[in-house]
JSON list of C-alpha atoms in Angstrom, two decimals:
[
{"chain": "A", "resi": 27, "resn": "MET", "atom": "CA", "xyz": [-25.83, -5.49, 6.74]},
{"chain": "A", "resi": 28, "resn": "SER", "atom": "CA", "xyz": [-26.43, -2.04, 5.24]},
{"chain": "A", "resi": 29, "resn": "GLY", "atom": "CA", "xyz": [-24.51, -0.34, 8.07]},
{"chain": "A", "resi": 30, "resn": "GLU", "atom": "CA", "xyz": [-21.34, -2.36, 7.56]},
{"chain": "A", "resi": 31, "resn": "PRO", "atom": "CA", "xyz": [-18.57, -0.89, 5.37]},
{"chain": "A", "resi": 32, "resn": "MET", "atom": "CA", "xyz": [-18.09, -2.47, 1.98]},
{"chain": "A", "resi": 33, "resn": "SER", "atom": "CA", "xyz": [-15.00, -4.60, 1.43]},
{"chain": "A", "resi": 34, "resn": "ALA", "atom": "CA", "xyz": [-12.43, -3.25, -0.99]},
{"chain": "A", "resi": 35, "resn": "VAL", "atom": "CA", "xyz": [-10.45, -6.50, -0.67]},
{"chain": "A", "resi": 36, "resn": "SER", "atom": "CA", "xyz": [-11.85, -9.88, 0.31]},
{"chain": "A", "resi": 37, "resn": "VAL", "atom": "CA", "xyz": [-9.62, -12.94, 0.69]},
{"chain": "A", "resi": 38, "resn": "SER", "atom": "CA", "xyz": [-11.07, -16.36, 1.51]},
{"chain": "A", "resi": 39, "resn": "GLY", "atom": "CA", "xyz": [-9.10, -19.54, 2.06]},
{"chain": "A", "resi": 40, "resn": "VAL", "atom": "CA", "xyz": [-6.16, -18.50, -0.11]},
{"chain": "A", "resi": 41, "resn": "THR", "atom": "CA", "xyz": [-3.26, -20.94, -0.36]},
{"chain": "A", "resi": 42, "resn": "LYS", "atom": "CA", "xyz": [-0.13, -20.51, -2.47]},
{"chain": "A", "resi": 43, "resn": "ALA", "atom": "CA", "xyz": [2.86, -22.85, -2.73]},
{"chain": "A", "resi": 44, "resn": "PHE", "atom": "CA", "xyz": [6.07, -22.90, -4.76]},
{"chain": "A", "resi": 45, "resn": "ARG", "atom": "CA", "xyz": [8.23, -25.77, -5.97]},
{"chain": "A", "resi": 46, "resn": "LEU", "atom": "CA", "xyz": [11.83, -25.43, -4.77]},
{"chain": "A", "resi": 47, "resn": "PRO", "atom": "CA", "xyz": [14.39, -27.50, -6.76]},
{"chain": "A", "resi": 48, "resn": "HIS", "atom": "CA", "xyz": [17.07, -29.56, -5.02]},
{"chain": "A", "resi": 49, "resn": "GLY", "atom": "CA", "xyz": [20.01, -31.52, -6.34]},
{"chain": "A", "resi": 50, "resn": "GLY", "atom": "CA", "xyz": [19.97, -30.23, -9.89]},
{"chain": "A", "resi": 51, "resn": "ARG", "atom": "CA", "xyz": [22.94, -30.24, -12.27]},
{"chain": "A", "resi": 52, "resn": "ARG", "atom": "CA", "xyz": [24.10, -26.64, -12.30]},
{"chain": "A", "resi": 53, "resn": "THR", "atom": "CA", "xyz": [27.18, -26.85, -14.56]},
{"chain": "A", "resi": 54, "resn": "LEU", "atom": "CA", "xyz": [28.13, -28.53, -17.83]},
{"chain": "A", "resi": 55, "resn": "LYS", "atom": "CA", "xyz": [30.67, -30.66, -15.95]},
{"chain": "A", "resi": 56, "resn": "GLU", "atom": "CA", "xyz": [27.94, -31.96, -13.65]},
{"chain": "A", "resi": 57, "resn": "HIS", "atom": "CA", "xyz": [25.86, -32.91, -16.69]},
{"chain": "A", "resi": 58, "resn": "PHE", "atom": "CA", "xyz": [28.70, -35.09, -17.96]},
{"chain": "A", "resi": 59, "resn": "LEU", "atom": "CA", "xyz": [29.60, -36.58, -14.59]},
{"chain": "A", "resi": 60, "resn": "HIS", "atom": "CA", "xyz": [26.02, -37.27, -13.51]},
{"chain": "A", "resi": 61, "resn": "PRO", "atom": "CA", "xyz": [23.94, -37.58, -16.71]},
{"chain": "A", "resi": 62, "resn": "LEU", "atom": "CA", "xyz": [21.12, -39.50, -15.01]},
{"chain": "A", "resi": 63, "resn": "GLN", "atom": "CA", "xyz": [20.81, -37.37, -11.89]},
{"chain": "A", "resi": 64, "resn": "ARG", "atom": "CA", "xyz": [17.33, -35.94, -11.52]},
{"chain": "A", "resi": 65, "resn": "THR", "atom": "CA", "xyz": [16.22, -32.77, -9.82]},
{"chain": "A", "resi": 66, "resn": "SER", "atom": "CA", "xyz": [13.97, -33.23, -6.81]},
{"chain": "A", "resi": 67, "resn": "TYR", "atom": "CA", "xyz": [11.50, -30.62, -5.64]},
{"chain": "A", "resi": 68, "resn": "GLU", "atom": "CA", "xyz": [10.28, -29.43, -2.26]},
{"chain": "A", "resi": 69, "resn": "ARG", "atom": "CA", "xyz": [6.85, -27.84, -1.88]},
{"chain": "A", "resi": 70, "resn": "GLN", "atom": "CA", "xyz": [7.18, -24.56, 0.00]},
{"chain": "A", "resi": 71, "resn": "ILE", "atom": "CA", "xyz": [3.86, -23.20, 1.28]},
{"chain": "A", "resi": 72, "resn": "ALA", "atom": "CA", "xyz": [3.94, -19.40, 1.17]},
{"chain": "A", "resi": 73, "resn": "LEU", "atom": "CA", "xyz": [0.29, -18.80, 2.12]},
{"chain": "A", "resi": 74, "resn": "ASP", "atom": "CA", "xyz": [-1.79, -21.31, 4.05]},
{"chain": "A", "resi": 75, "resn": "ASP", "atom": "CA", "xyz": [-5.60, -20.87, 4.09]},
{"chain": "A", "resi": 76, "resn": "VAL", "atom": "CA", "xyz": [-5.49, -17.08, 4.49]},
{"chain": "A", "resi": 77, "resn": "SER", "atom": "CA", "xyz": [-8.82, -15.25, 4.95]},
{"chain": "A", "resi": 78, "resn": "PHE", "atom": "CA", "xyz": [-9.45, -11.58, 5.75]},
{"chain": "A", "resi": 79, "resn": "ASP", "atom": "CA", "xyz": [-11.28, -8.47, 4.50]},
{"chain": "A", "resi": 80, "resn": "VAL", "atom": "CA", "xyz": [-10.17, -4.87, 4.05]},
{"chain": "A", "resi": 81, "resn": "ALA", "atom": "CA", "xyz": [-12.94, -2.28, 4.24]},
{"chain": "A", "resi": 82, "resn": "THR", "atom": "CA", "xyz": [-13.26, 0.48, 1.68]},
{"chain": "A", "resi": 83, "resn": "GLY", "atom": "CA", "xyz": [-11.32, 3.51, 2.93]},
{"chain": "A", "resi": 84, "resn": "GLU", "atom": "CA", "xyz": [-9.34, 1.50, 5.48]},
{"chain": "A", "resi": 85, "resn": "PHE", "atom": "CA", "xyz": [-5.60, 1.86, 6.11]},
{"chain": "A", "resi": 86, "resn": "PHE", "atom": "CA", "xyz": [-4.67, -1.80, 6.61]},
{"chain": "A", "resi": 87, "resn": "GLY", "atom": "CA", "xyz": [-1.20, -2.88, 7.76]},
{"chain": "A", "resi": 88, "resn": "ILE", "atom": "CA", "xyz": [0.50, -6.24, 7.28]},
{"chain": "A", "resi": 89, "resn": "VAL", "atom": "CA", "xyz": [3.50, -7.25, 9.38]},
{"chain": "A", "resi": 90, "resn": "GLY", "atom": "CA", "xyz": [5.62, -10.33, 9.80]},
{"chain": "A", "resi": 91, "resn": "PRO", "atom": "CA", "xyz": [9.22, -11.53, 9.63]},
{"chain": "A", "resi": 92, "resn": "ASN", "atom": "CA", "xyz": [11.01, -12.11, 6.34]},
{"chain": "A", "resi": 93, "resn": "GLY", "atom": "CA", "xyz": [9.59, -15.15, 4.56]},
{"chain": "A", "resi": 94, "resn": "SER", "atom": "CA", "xyz": [6.23, -14.93, 6.28]},
{"chain": "A", "resi": 95, "resn": "GLY", "atom": "CA", "xyz": [4.29, -14.51, 3.02]},
{"chain": "A", "resi": 96, "resn": "LYS", "atom": "CA", "xyz": [3.64, -10.76, 3.01]},
{"chain": "A", "resi": 97, "resn": "SER", "atom": "CA", "xyz": [4.99, -9.97, -0.47]},
{"chain": "A", "resi": 98, "resn": "THR", "atom": "CA", "xyz": [3.48, -13.16, -1.90]},
{"chain": "A", "resi": 99, "resn": "LEU", "atom": "CA", "xyz": [0.10, -12.08, -0.56]},
{"chain": "A", "resi": 100, "resn": "LEU", "atom": "CA", "xyz": [0.32, -8.67, -2.23]},
{"chain": "A", "resi": 101, "resn": "LYS", "atom": "CA", "xyz": [1.31, -10.30, -5.51]},
{"chain": "A", "resi": 102, "resn": "VAL", "atom": "CA", "xyz": [-1.70, -12.60, -5.28]},
{"chain": "A", "resi": 103, "resn": "LEU", "atom": "CA", "xyz": [-3.93, -9.57, -4.64]},
{"chain": "A", "resi": 104, "resn": "ALA", "atom": "CA", "xyz": [-2.39, -7.82, -7.64]},
{"chain": "A", "resi": 105, "resn": "GLY", "atom": "CA", "xyz": [-2.86, -10.84, -9.91]},
{"chain": "A", "resi": 106, "resn": "ILE", "atom": "CA", "xyz": [0.88, -11.32, -10.43]},
{"chain": "A", "resi": 107, "resn": "TYR", "atom": "CA", "xyz": [0.63, -14.73, -8.77]},
{"chain": "A", "resi": 108, "resn": "ARG", "atom": "CA", "xyz": [-2.38, -17.00, -9.06]},
{"chain": "A", "resi": 109, "resn": "GLN", "atom": "CA", "xyz": [-3.41, -18.68, -5.84]},
{"chain": "A", "resi": 110, "resn": "ASP", "atom": "CA", "xyz": [-3.57, -22.50, -5.72]},
{"chain": "A", "resi": 111, "resn": "ALA", "atom": "CA", "xyz": [-6.80, -22.44, -3.73]},
{"chain": "A", "resi": 112, "resn": "GLY", "atom": "CA", "xyz": [-9.24, -19.89, -2.38]},
{"chain": "A", "resi": 113, "resn": "VAL", "atom": "CA", "xyz": [-10.91, -16.75, -3.69]},
{"chain": "A", "resi": 114, "resn": "VAL", "atom": "CA", "xyz": [-9.66, -13.16, -3.99]},
{"chain": "A", "resi": 115, "resn": "SER", "atom": "CA", "xyz": [-12.05, -10.29, -4.68]},
{"chain": "A", "resi": 116, "resn": "VAL", "atom": "CA", "xyz": [-10.83, -6.73, -5.33]},
{"chain": "A", "resi": 117, "resn": "GLU", "atom": "CA", "xyz": [-13.44, -3.99, -5.75]},
{"chain": "A", "resi": 118, "resn": "GLY", "atom": "CA", "xyz": [-12.09, -0.96, -7.58]},
{"chain": "A", "resi": 119, "resn": "ARG", "atom": "CA", "xyz": [-9.00, 0.09, -9.47]},
{"chain": "A", "resi": 120, "resn": "LEU", "atom": "CA", "xyz": [-5.85, -1.34, -7.98]},
{"chain": "A", "resi": 121, "resn": "SER", "atom": "CA", "xyz": [-2.70, 0.76, -7.77]},
{"chain": "A", "resi": 122, "resn": "PRO", "atom": "CA", "xyz": [-0.32, -0.21, -10.57]},
{"chain": "A", "resi": 123, "resn": "PHE", "atom": "CA", "xyz": [2.77, -0.51, -8.42]},
{"chain": "A", "resi": 124, "resn": "ILE", "atom": "CA", "xyz": [3.62, -3.22, -5.97]},
{"chain": "A", "resi": 125, "resn": "GLU", "atom": "CA", "xyz": [7.41, -3.14, -6.26]},
{"chain": "A", "resi": 126, "resn": "LEU", "atom": "CA", "xyz": [8.77, 0.33, -6.81]},
{"chain": "A", "resi": 127, "resn": "GLY", "atom": "CA", "xyz": [10.99, 0.81, -9.83]},
{"chain": "A", "resi": 128, "resn": "VAL", "atom": "CA", "xyz": [9.60, -2.01, -11.92]},
{"chain": "A", "resi": 129, "resn": "GLY", "atom": "CA", "xyz": [9.54, -0.81, -15.53]},
{"chain": "A", "resi": 130, "resn": "PHE", "atom": "CA", "xyz": [12.43, 1.64, -15.15]},
{"chain": "A", "resi": 131, "resn": "ASN", "atom": "CA", "xyz": [15.29, 1.64, -17.64]},
{"chain": "A", "resi": 132, "resn": "PRO", "atom": "CA", "xyz": [18.61, 2.38, -15.88]},
{"chain": "A", "resi": 133, "resn": "ASP", "atom": "CA", "xyz": [20.24, 3.59, -19.12]},
{"chain": "A", "resi": 134, "resn": "LEU", "atom": "CA", "xyz": [17.66, 6.34, -19.63]},
{"chain": "A", "resi": 135, "resn": "THR", "atom": "CA", "xyz": [17.32, 9.62, -17.78]},
{"chain": "A", "resi": 136, "resn": "ALA", "atom": "CA", "xyz": [14.75, 10.28, -15.07]},
{"chain": "A", "resi": 137, "resn": "ARG", "atom": "CA", "xyz": [12.89, 12.50, -17.54]},
{"chain": "A", "resi": 138, "resn": "ASP", "atom": "CA", "xyz": [12.59, 9.67, -20.07]},
{"chain": "A", "resi": 139, "resn": "ASN", "atom": "CA", "xyz": [11.66, 7.16, -17.39]},
{"chain": "A", "resi": 140, "resn": "ILE", "atom": "CA", "xyz": [8.86, 9.40, -16.14]},
{"chain": "A", "resi": 141, "resn": "LEU", "atom": "CA", "xyz": [7.41, 9.43, -19.65]},
{"chain": "A", "resi": 142, "resn": "ILE", "atom": "CA", "xyz": [7.79, 5.67, -20.16]},
{"chain": "A", "resi": 143, "resn": "ASN", "atom": "CA", "xyz": [6.76, 4.57, -16.68]},
{"chain": "A", "resi": 144, "resn": "GLY", "atom": "CA", "xyz": [3.86, 6.99, -16.56]},
{"chain": "A", "resi": 145, "resn": "THR", "atom": "CA", "xyz": [2.62, 5.66, -19.89]},
{"chain": "A", "resi": 146, "resn": "LEU", "atom": "CA", "xyz": [2.91, 2.06, -18.68]},
{"chain": "A", "resi": 147, "resn": "LEU", "atom": "CA", "xyz": [0.88, 2.99, -15.62]},
{"chain": "A", "resi": 148, "resn": "GLY", "atom": "CA", "xyz": [-1.93, 4.39, -17.74]},
{"chain": "A", "resi": 149, "resn": "LEU", "atom": "CA", "xyz": [-1.24, 8.13, -17.92]},
{"chain": "A", "resi": 150, "resn": "THR", "atom": "CA", "xyz": [-1.61, 9.92, -21.25]},
{"chain": "A", "resi": 151, "resn": "ARG", "atom": "CA", "xyz": [1.25, 12.04, -22.60]},
{"chain": "A", "resi": 152, "resn": "ARG", "atom": "CA", "xyz": [-0.79, 15.14, -21.85]},
{"chain": "A", "resi": 153, "resn": "GLN", "atom": "CA", "xyz": [-1.35, 14.02, -18.24]},
{"chain": "A", "resi": 154, "resn": "ILE", "atom": "CA", "xyz": [2.37, 13.31, -17.85]},
{"chain": "A", "resi": 155, "resn": "ARG", "atom": "CA", "xyz": [3.26, 16.79, -19.16]},
{"chain": "A", "resi": 156, "resn": "GLU", "atom": "CA", "xyz": [0.72, 18.40, -16.82]},
{"chain": "A", "resi": 157, "resn": "ARG", "atom": "CA", "xyz": [1.96, 16.42, -13.80]},
{"chain": "A", "resi": 158, "resn": "PHE", "atom": "CA", "xyz": [5.66, 16.37, -14.64]},
{"chain": "A", "resi": 159, "resn": "ASP", "atom": "CA", "xyz": [6.66, 19.24, -12.35]},
{"chain": "A", "resi": 160, "resn": "ALA", "atom": "CA", "xyz": [4.64, 17.74, -9.49]},
{"chain": "A", "resi": 161, "resn": "ILE", "atom": "CA", "xyz": [6.37, 14.37, -9.96]},
{"chain": "A", "resi": 162, "resn": "VAL", "atom": "CA", "xyz": [9.86, 15.84, -10.01]},
{"chain": "A", "resi": 163, "resn": "GLY", "atom": "CA", "xyz": [9.12, 18.31, -7.22]},
{"chain": "A", "resi": 164, "resn": "PHE", "atom": "CA", "xyz": [7.61, 15.77, -4.84]},
{"chain": "A", "resi": 165, "resn": "GLY", "atom": "CA", "xyz": [10.66, 13.56, -5.24]},
{"chain": "A", "resi": 166, "resn": "GLY", "atom": "CA", "xyz": [13.03, 16.49, -4.84]},
{"chain": "A", "resi": 167, "resn": "LEU", "atom": "CA", "xyz": [14.75, 15.45, -8.05]},
{"chain": "A", "resi": 168, "resn": "GLU", "atom": "CA", "xyz": [14.86, 18.73, -9.98]},
{"chain": "A", "resi": 169, "resn": "ARG", "atom": "CA", "xyz": [18.68, 18.69, -10.18]},
{"chain": "A", "resi": 170, "resn": "PHE", "atom": "CA", "xyz": [18.80, 15.08, -11.34]},
{"chain": "A", "resi": 171, "resn": "VAL", "atom": "CA", "xyz": [16.00, 14.92, -13.89]},
{"chain": "A", "resi": 172, "resn": "ASP", "atom": "CA", "xyz": [18.42, 14.58, -16.83]},
{"chain": "A", "resi": 173, "resn": "GLN", "atom": "CA", "xyz": [20.71, 12.09, -15.08]},
{"chain": "A", "resi": 174, "resn": "LYS", "atom": "CA", "xyz": [20.62, 8.40, -16.00]},
{"chain": "A", "resi": 175, "resn": "LEU", "atom": "CA", "xyz": [18.91, 6.20, -13.47]},
{"chain": "A", "resi": 176, "resn": "LYS", "atom": "CA", "xyz": [21.90, 3.86, -13.21]},
{"chain": "A", "resi": 177, "resn": "ASN", "atom": "CA", "xyz": [23.59, 6.68, -11.33]},
{"chain": "A", "resi": 178, "resn": "PHE", "atom": "CA", "xyz": [20.69, 7.08, -8.89]},
{"chain": "A", "resi": 179, "resn": "SER", "atom": "CA", "xyz": [20.89, 5.84, -5.31]},
{"chain": "A", "resi": 180, "resn": "SER", "atom": "CA", "xyz": [18.26, 3.39, -4.07]},
{"chain": "A", "resi": 181, "resn": "GLY", "atom": "CA", "xyz": [16.60, 6.24, -2.17]},
{"chain": "A", "resi": 182, "resn": "MET", "atom": "CA", "xyz": [16.36, 8.34, -5.33]},
{"chain": "A", "resi": 183, "resn": "HIS", "atom": "CA", "xyz": [14.80, 5.38, -7.16]},
{"chain": "A", "resi": 184, "resn": "VAL", "atom": "CA", "xyz": [12.16, 5.15, -4.43]},
{"chain": "A", "resi": 185, "resn": "ARG", "atom": "CA", "xyz": [11.43, 8.87, -4.54]},
{"chain": "A", "resi": 186, "resn": "LEU", "atom": "CA", "xyz": [10.99, 8.83, -8.30]},
{"chain": "A", "resi": 187, "resn": "ALA", "atom": "CA", "xyz": [8.83, 5.69, -8.38]},
{"chain": "A", "resi": 188, "resn": "TYR", "atom": "CA", "xyz": [6.56, 6.80, -5.54]},
{"chain": "A", "resi": 189, "resn": "SER", "atom": "CA", "xyz": [6.20, 10.28, -7.05]},
{"chain": "A", "resi": 190, "resn": "ILE", "atom": "CA", "xyz": [5.00, 8.77, -10.33]},
{"chain": "A", "resi": 191, "resn": "ALA", "atom": "CA", "xyz": [2.73, 6.20, -8.68]},
{"chain": "A", "resi": 192, "resn": "ILE", "atom": "CA", "xyz": [0.68, 8.68, -6.65]},
{"chain": "A", "resi": 193, "resn": "GLN", "atom": "CA", "xyz": [-0.18, 10.55, -9.86]},
{"chain": "A", "resi": 194, "resn": "VAL", "atom": "CA", "xyz": [-2.06, 7.51, -11.22]},
{"chain": "A", "resi": 195, "resn": "ASP", "atom": "CA", "xyz": [-5.78, 7.11, -10.57]},
{"chain": "A", "resi": 196, "resn": "PHE", "atom": "CA", "xyz": [-6.62, 4.22, -8.23]},
{"chain": "A", "resi": 197, "resn": "ASP", "atom": "CA", "xyz": [-9.07, 3.12, -5.54]},
{"chain": "A", "resi": 198, "resn": "ILE", "atom": "CA", "xyz": [-6.75, 0.74, -3.69]},
{"chain": "A", "resi": 199, "resn": "LEU", "atom": "CA", "xyz": [-3.07, 1.52, -3.06]},
{"chain": "A", "resi": 200, "resn": "MET", "atom": "CA", "xyz": [-0.72, -1.34, -2.17]},
{"chain": "A", "resi": 201, "resn": "LEU", "atom": "CA", "xyz": [2.70, -0.60, -0.71]},
{"chain": "A", "resi": 202, "resn": "ASP", "atom": "CA", "xyz": [5.37, -3.23, -0.09]},
{"chain": "A", "resi": 203, "resn": "GLU", "atom": "CA", "xyz": [8.25, -1.87, 2.02]},
{"chain": "A", "resi": 204, "resn": "VAL", "atom": "CA", "xyz": [8.45, 1.06, -0.37]},
{"chain": "A", "resi": 205, "resn": "LEU", "atom": "CA", "xyz": [9.53, 3.60, 2.22]},
{"chain": "A", "resi": 206, "resn": "ALA", "atom": "CA", "xyz": [12.26, 1.47, 3.78]},
{"chain": "A", "resi": 207, "resn": "VAL", "atom": "CA", "xyz": [15.10, 3.19, 1.91]},
{"chain": "A", "resi": 208, "resn": "GLY", "atom": "CA", "xyz": [13.67, 6.71, 1.81]},
{"chain": "A", "resi": 209, "resn": "ASP", "atom": "CA", "xyz": [15.07, 9.42, 4.07]},
{"chain": "A", "resi": 210, "resn": "GLN", "atom": "CA", "xyz": [13.08, 10.74, 7.03]},
{"chain": "A", "resi": 211, "resn": "GLU", "atom": "CA", "xyz": [11.90, 13.93, 5.32]},
{"chain": "A", "resi": 212, "resn": "PHE", "atom": "CA", "xyz": [10.63, 12.00, 2.30]},
{"chain": "A", "resi": 213, "resn": "GLN", "atom": "CA", "xyz": [8.89, 9.42, 4.48]},
{"chain": "A", "resi": 214, "resn": "GLU", "atom": "CA", "xyz": [7.05, 12.20, 6.30]},
{"chain": "A", "resi": 215, "resn": "ARG", "atom": "CA", "xyz": [5.89, 13.66, 2.99]},
{"chain": "A", "resi": 216, "resn": "CYS", "atom": "CA", "xyz": [4.77, 10.22, 1.86]},
{"chain": "A", "resi": 217, "resn": "PHE", "atom": "CA", "xyz": [2.64, 9.76, 4.97]},
{"chain": "A", "resi": 218, "resn": "GLU", "atom": "CA", "xyz": [1.11, 13.18, 4.35]},
{"chain": "A", "resi": 219, "resn": "THR", "atom": "CA", "xyz": [0.05, 12.01, 0.90]},
{"chain": "A", "resi": 220, "resn": "LEU", "atom": "CA", "xyz": [-1.22, 8.72, 2.34]},
{"chain": "A", "resi": 221, "resn": "ALA", "atom": "CA", "xyz": [-3.35, 10.70, 4.80]},
{"chain": "A", "resi": 222, "resn": "ALA", "atom": "CA", "xyz": [-4.79, 12.69, 1.89]},
{"chain": "A", "resi": 223, "resn": "ILE", "atom": "CA", "xyz": [-5.44, 9.46, -0.03]},
{"chain": "A", "resi": 224, "resn": "ARG", "atom": "CA", "xyz": [-7.26, 8.09, 3.00]},
{"chain": "A", "resi": 225, "resn": "ARG", "atom": "CA", "xyz": [-9.34, 11.27, 3.41]},
{"chain": "A", "resi": 226, "resn": "ALA", "atom": "CA", "xyz": [-10.38, 10.85, -0.22]},
{"chain": "A", "resi": 227, "resn": "GLY", "atom": "CA", "xyz": [-11.99, 7.55, 0.78]},
{"chain": "A", "resi": 228, "resn": "LYS", "atom": "CA", "xyz": [-9.40, 5.33, -0.86]},
{"chain": "A", "resi": 229, "resn": "THR", "atom": "CA", "xyz": [-8.03, 2.11, 0.57]},
{"chain": "A", "resi": 230, "resn": "ILE", "atom": "CA", "xyz": [-4.41, 1.47, 1.53]},
{"chain": "A", "resi": 231, "resn": "VAL", "atom": "CA", "xyz": [-2.80, -1.95, 2.09]},
{"chain": "A", "resi": 232, "resn": "PHE", "atom": "CA", "xyz": [0.59, -1.35, 3.68]},
{"chain": "A", "resi": 233, "resn": "VAL", "atom": "CA", "xyz": [3.30, -3.97, 4.20]},
{"chain": "A", "resi": 234, "resn": "SER", "atom": "CA", "xyz": [6.14, -2.76, 6.39]},
{"chain": "A", "resi": 235, "resn": "HIS", "atom": "CA", "xyz": [8.76, -3.71, 8.96]},
{"chain": "A", "resi": 236, "resn": "ASP", "atom": "CA", "xyz": [8.35, -0.21, 10.41]},
{"chain": "A", "resi": 237, "resn": "LEU", "atom": "CA", "xyz": [6.22, -1.07, 13.43]},
{"chain": "A", "resi": 238, "resn": "GLY", "atom": "CA", "xyz": [5.96, 2.58, 14.43]},
{"chain": "A", "resi": 239, "resn": "ALA", "atom": "CA", "xyz": [4.38, 3.45, 11.08]},
{"chain": "A", "resi": 240, "resn": "ILE", "atom": "CA", "xyz": [1.93, 0.57, 11.42]},
{"chain": "A", "resi": 241, "resn": "ARG", "atom": "CA", "xyz": [0.98, 1.70, 14.94]},
{"chain": "A", "resi": 242, "resn": "ASP", "atom": "CA", "xyz": [0.64, 5.39, 14.03]},
{"chain": "A", "resi": 243, "resn": "HIS", "atom": "CA", "xyz": [-1.15, 5.19, 10.69]},
{"chain": "A", "resi": 244, "resn": "CYS", "atom": "CA", "xyz": [-3.13, 1.96, 10.33]},
{"chain": "A", "resi": 245, "resn": "ASP", "atom": "CA", "xyz": [-6.74, 1.34, 11.33]},
{"chain": "A", "resi": 246, "resn": "ARG", "atom": "CA", "xyz": [-6.12, -2.38, 11.67]},
{"chain": "A", "resi": 247, "resn": "ALA", "atom": "CA", "xyz": [-3.16, -4.70, 11.25]},
{"chain": "A", "resi": 248, "resn": "MET", "atom": "CA", "xyz": [-2.53, -8.35, 10.47]},
{"chain": "A", "resi": 249, "resn": "LEU", "atom": "CA", "xyz": [0.39, -10.55, 11.52]},
{"chain": "A", "resi": 250, "resn": "LEU", "atom": "CA", "xyz": [1.53, -13.25, 9.11]},
{"chain": "A", "resi": 251, "resn": "LEU", "atom": "CA", "xyz": [3.80, -16.04, 10.30]},
{"chain": "A", "resi": 252, "resn": "ASN", "atom": "CA", "xyz": [4.87, -18.94, 8.08]},
{"chain": "A", "resi": 253, "resn": "GLY", "atom": "CA", "xyz": [2.10, -18.11, 5.64]},
{"chain": "A", "resi": 254, "resn": "SER", "atom": "CA", "xyz": [-0.70, -18.09, 8.22]},
{"chain": "A", "resi": 255, "resn": "ILE", "atom": "CA", "xyz": [-2.58, -15.33, 10.01]},
{"chain": "A", "resi": 256, "resn": "VAL", "atom": "CA", "xyz": [-1.77, -15.42, 13.72]},
{"chain": "A", "resi": 257, "resn": "ALA", "atom": "CA", "xyz": [-3.25, -12.04, 14.72]},
{"chain": "A", "resi": 258, "resn": "LEU", "atom": "CA", "xyz": [-5.74, -9.61, 13.18]},
{"chain": "A", "resi": 259, "resn": "GLY", "atom": "CA", "xyz": [-7.19, -6.52, 14.79]},
{"chain": "A", "resi": 260, "resn": "ALA", "atom": "CA", "xyz": [-6.14, -3.26, 16.44]},
{"chain": "A", "resi": 261, "resn": "PRO", "atom": "CA", "xyz": [-2.54, -2.32, 15.55]},
{"chain": "A", "resi": 262, "resn": "GLY", "atom": "CA", "xyz": [-1.37, -2.15, 19.16]},
{"chain": "A", "resi": 263, "resn": "GLU", "atom": "CA", "xyz": [-2.64, -5.65, 19.91]},
{"chain": "A", "resi": 264, "resn": "VAL", "atom": "CA", "xyz": [-1.21, -7.14, 16.74]},
{"chain": "A", "resi": 265, "resn": "LEU", "atom": "CA", "xyz": [2.19, -5.52, 17.27]},
{"chain": "A", "resi": 266, "resn": "ALA", "atom": "CA", "xyz": [2.29, -6.75, 20.86]},
{"chain": "A", "resi": 267, "resn": "ARG", "atom": "CA", "xyz": [1.70, -10.25, 19.54]},
{"chain": "A", "resi": 268, "resn": "TYR", "atom": "CA", "xyz": [4.45, -9.73, 16.96]},
{"chain": "A", "resi": 269, "resn": "GLU", "atom": "CA", "xyz": [6.91, -8.56, 19.60]},
{"chain": "A", "resi": 270, "resn": "ALA", "atom": "CA", "xyz": [6.05, -11.56, 21.78]},
{"chain": "A", "resi": 271, "resn": "THR", "atom": "CA", "xyz": [6.62, -13.84, 18.79]},
{"chain": "A", "resi": 272, "resn": "ILE", "atom": "CA", "xyz": [10.04, -12.51, 17.80]},
{"chain": "A", "resi": 273, "resn": "HIS", "atom": "CA", "xyz": [11.21, -11.88, 21.38]},
{"chain": "A", "resi": 274, "resn": "PRO", "atom": "CA", "xyz": [9.60, -14.66, 23.44]},
{"chain": "A", "resi": 275, "resn": "GLY", "atom": "CA", "xyz": [10.08, -14.33, 27.16]},
{"chain": "A", "resi": 276, "resn": "ALA", "atom": "CA", "xyz": [11.23, -10.71, 26.92]}
]
């Protein structure tokens, strides 16, 4: 229908499983004592026939307990994992970060890491120079720009990585628990930038355990449980289902 919003992300019947080893020989001594022992494998289903769409310009939240398949789903969307079955369609440029800090070198300074990470994410050296002050300023890292990253706290890592990521051109931004270790002031600034990203017509897929953030900022939400979708719709309804799932009878 011409009046319906276009889908930025379309997922149809996606299944993903992993092989978990059991009973392997982990030490040299075990190799000698049990030379014929074989490793057995268990098939762990991370995503089970998952289907949903995210409209262009939508702020879409994904919730669920640990091990429910949320991070696996984002990695399938990003092409890091290949699904075993089903179809994934992504329309537009995907944000280049799914796990903040990937590509950082802890033995280099923040200044050097901005140059390297920005280059890996597709920025030119000129763009990095032009946006350098904005990156450092947004993260509040002016005093620490020449400090090695191995001396950074986890919160400082998040501030630096997010500050770089929002400088990269994209149509679809995917966030996986990236604000969990940031302080309150930084989180508020992040949501201000997310609101601006949304006003620009871009799409946000947001995985978080912060149910308040899902309720306050998302257009729709989805609840994953054991790799399957058990609720999809208005954030309040989905979160009520989540609460009933983790606190039955409350």
